[in-house]
C-alpha positions as semicolon CSV with decimal commas, in nm:
position;residue;x (nm);y (nm);z (nm)
1;R;8,345;7,903;11,239
2;W;8,139;7,924;11,559
3;R;8,283;8,264;11,652
4;V;8,188;8,444;11,332
5;G;7,889;8,226;11,245
6;E;7,643;8,464;11,407
7;E;7,609;8,831;11,323
8;R;7,730;8,955;11,661
9;G;8,036;8,729;11,645
10;G;8,101;8,858;11,297
11;R;8,089;9,217;11,424
12;F;8,340;9,131;11,694
13;G;8,565;8,950;11,446
14;W;8,548;9,233;11,195
15;R;8,635;9,497;11,458
16;L;8,928;9,284;11,566
17;L;9,052;9,245;11,210
18;K;9,021;9,619;11,147
19;R;9,218;9,700;11,463
20;T;9,507;9,486;11,342
21;G;9,544;9,709;11,036
22;I;9,491;9,447;10,766
23;D;9,373;9,720;10,531
24;R;9,651;9,971;10,601
25;L;10,020;10,005;10,533
26;S;10,240;9,933;10,832
27;V;10,535;10,148;10,733
28;V;10,587;10,475;10,918
29;S;10,861;10,676;10,753
30;G;11,161;10,722;10,981
31;E;11,009;10,505;11,255
32;P;11,135;10,148;11,211
33;M;11,019;10,029;11,555
34;V;10,669;10,167;11,508
35;S;10,661;10,008;11,163
36;A;10,771;9,673;11,308
37;F;10,504;9,692;11,579
38;K;10,232;9,775;11,327
39;E;10,349;9,500;11,093
40;G;10,332;9,248;11,379
41;N;9,972;9,348;11,447
42;R;9,891;9,332;11,077
43;N;10,049;8,988;11,049
44;Q;9,827;8,858;11,330
45;G;9,523;9,004;11,155
46;L;9,619;8,843;10,824
47;Q;9,656;8,507;10,998
48;M;9,310;8,543;11,154
49;M;9,165;8,647;10,819
50;S;9,327;8,344;10,657
51;E;9,158;8,115;10,909
52;V;8,819;8,273;10,848
53;M;8,870;8,243;10,472
54;Q;8,975;7,880;10,509
55;H;8,679;7,774;10,725
56;C;8,393;8,000;10,617
57;P;8,478;8,228;10,323
58;S;8,117;8,325;10,259
59;R;8,088;8,453;10,616
60;F;8,389;8,678;10,563
61;N;8,212;8,842;10,270
62;E;7,897;8,886;10,480
63;M;8,098;9,043;10,764
64;Q;8,253;9,283;10,516
65;K;7,911;9,384;10,381
66;E;7,756;9,419;10,728
67;A;8,037;9,636;10,866
68;P;7,929;9,976;10,725
69;K;7,576;9,931;10,861
70;H;7,707;9,863;11,212
71;E;7,966;10,140;11,195
72;R;7,693;10,392;11,106
73;R;7,479;10,263;11,393
74;K;7,770;10,296;11,636
75;E;7,850;10,650;11,518
76;S;7,490;10,761;11,557
77;S;7,466;10,617;11,910
78;E;7,792;10,788;12,013
79;G;7,663;11,123;11,887
80;S;7,358;11,105;12,114
């Protein structure tokens, strides 16, 4: 709760969840080891997401809504 309770912690948590691939398929055709690796990452992300949803579900929704705003800001600063 304390980690994602503030906006900056939420940004960190959301980036971490996205990196784990919670919103992507893990299967890579013809690559069982790559698929297993990706599924392990995804599993960790789903466990973290479950904890956030258990302890502060409203904050998860806020993080999800805030993400596009911060991604646009990051993209514009990288282009400069």
